[in-house]
């Protein structure tokens, strides 16, 4: 078997994109509005804990100073957080108001969006925050009360885009079908591919269906559907902030294919993804000359050491390394004309999300 340098340079990547099955597979971050018992063990999480939910398995991803409550949250591809706080606080040395958005790395904090400087009234509070289309995208927020900025008034279930200079509607709650009632308050939001994901602080009836606090609701531009539901979510608690995992990103074109110390195996090594969303890596194998023939060979980087020993198939083969996480795969690299390679056969993760490196 012969492995060419061109084959060794092929690299793959994938992005988060959840499937919306009730009580099913979904990984995301959240905070709660009150102390809340979650998971089969009934662990009590406090509002100043940033929680990771992996399909109903909850664990503390970040413990904040007591009484520092994030009620809006977004995880950047760099790994930093965009946050807004429930009440005035000094975080990482930076004074924050509930109308601000800060960039926080777990220790240091800098102002990302100064609400008062951009006309957001002090009577409001940011209830959701995310970036539209990756780390370089526009800021999208929601407000907890009707909020007038310039000539426009935004309702608590609206999502509002800020492009660095002006505000405009990203999601108009009253124009949806069915419309979201003015009494509803959206407390968390994010994008998942073409979907907008929402969560509310109280039972919210949309058409014939009532969505409960703690439930994630998808909007595809035409209808609302349950995206994720934990049937064990306790009454009296709501999701206060919501953020999906970052995109898996891409692996640099530095794949090295050598003979393994184990007879009959190849050793494949690579550099880590450009994105904090890459939590594991998959290896795909294809036939040289048939450049879209790749199929999954190994779906995990055992030992998390950026190398794997694999048993190659006979003949001339090429290999791709694809970043992934619990929700998505990333990029499979690009063909010579710059177009993205398609996902492989027997994909390790069913969904793919693509985004530029941060």
Coordinates of N, CA, C and O in Angstrom, one line a residue, residues 268 270 280-285 295-302 307-311 320-322 324 329 346 348:
X268 N -1.8 7.6 12.0 CA -2.2 8.9 11.5 C -2.2 9.9 12.6 O -2.8 9.7 13.7
X270 N -2.3 14.4 13.6 CA -2.8 15.6 13.0 C -2.7 16.7 14.1 O -2.5 16.4 15.3
X280 N -13.7 15.8 19.7 CA -13.1 14.5 19.3 C -12.8 14.6 17.8 O -13.1 15.6 17.2
X281 N -12.3 13.5 17.3 CA -11.9 13.4 15.8 C -12.3 12.1 15.3 O -12.2 11.1 16.0
X282 N -12.7 12.1 14.0 CA -13.0 10.9 13.3 C -12.0 10.7 12.1 O -11.5 11.7 11.5
X283 N -11.7 9.5 11.7 CA -10.8 9.2 10.6 C -11.7 8.5 9.5 O -12.4 7.6 9.8
X284 N -11.6 9.1 8.3 CA -12.3 8.5 7.1 C -11.2 8.0 6.1 O -10.2 8.6 5.9
X285 N -11.6 6.9 5.4 CA -10.7 6.3 4.4 C -11.4 6.2 3.1 O -12.6 5.9 3.0
X295 N -15.3 6.6 3.7 CA -16.2 6.1 4.7 C -15.5 6.1 6.1 O -14.3 6.1 6.2
X296 N -16.3 6.1 7.1 CA -15.8 6.1 8.5 C -15.0 4.9 8.8 O -15.4 3.8 8.5
X297 N -13.8 5.1 9.4 CA -12.9 4.1 9.8 C -12.8 4.0 11.3 O -12.7 2.9 11.9
X298 N -12.7 5.2 11.9 CA -12.5 5.3 13.3 C -13.2 6.6 13.8 O -13.0 7.6 13.3
X299 N -14.1 6.5 14.8 CA -15.0 7.6 15.2 C -14.5 8.3 16.4 O -15.2 9.1 17.0
X300 N -13.3 8.0 17.0 CA -12.9 8.6 18.2 C -11.3 8.6 18.3 O -10.7 7.6 17.9
X301 N -10.8 9.7 18.8 CA -9.4 9.8 19.0 C -9.1 9.2 20.4 O -9.1 9.9 21.4
X302 N -8.8 7.9 20.5 CA -8.6 7.3 21.8 C -7.3 7.9 22.4 O -6.3 8.1 21.8
X307 N -3.6 11.4 17.6 CA -3.1 10.3 16.7 C -3.8 9.0 16.9 O -4.3 8.8 18.0
X308 N -3.9 8.2 15.9 CA -4.5 6.9 16.0 C -3.8 5.9 15.1 O -3.2 6.3 14.0
X309 N -3.7 4.7 15.6 CA -3.2 3.5 14.8 C -4.4 2.8 14.2 O -5.3 2.4 14.9
X310 N -4.4 2.7 12.8 CA -5.6 2.1 12.1 C -5.1 1.0 11.3 O -3.9 0.9 10.8
X311 N -6.0 0.1 11.0 CA -5.7 -1.0 10.0 C -6.2 -0.6 8.7 O -7.4 -0.5 8.5
X320 N -8.9 11.2 5.7 CA -9.4 12.5 6.1 C -9.6 12.4 7.6 O -10.0 11.4 8.2
X321 N -9.2 13.5 8.3 CA -9.5 13.7 9.7 C -10.5 14.8 9.9 O -10.4 15.9 9.5
X322 N -11.6 14.4 10.6 CA -12.8 15.3 10.8 C -13.0 15.6 12.2 O -13.2 14.7 13.0
X324 N -15.2 16.7 15.5 CA -16.7 16.5 15.8 C -16.9 16.8 17.2 O -16.0 16.9 18.0
X329 N -20.5 16.9 13.0 CA -19.1 16.8 12.4 C -18.8 18.2 11.8 O -19.7 19.0 11.6
X346 N -21.5 6.2 6.2 CA -21.5 5.7 7.6 C -20.9 6.8 8.5 O -20.0 6.5 9.3
X348 N -19.9 9.3 11.3 CA -19.8 9.1 12.7 C -20.9 9.9 13.5 O -21.4 9.5 14.5

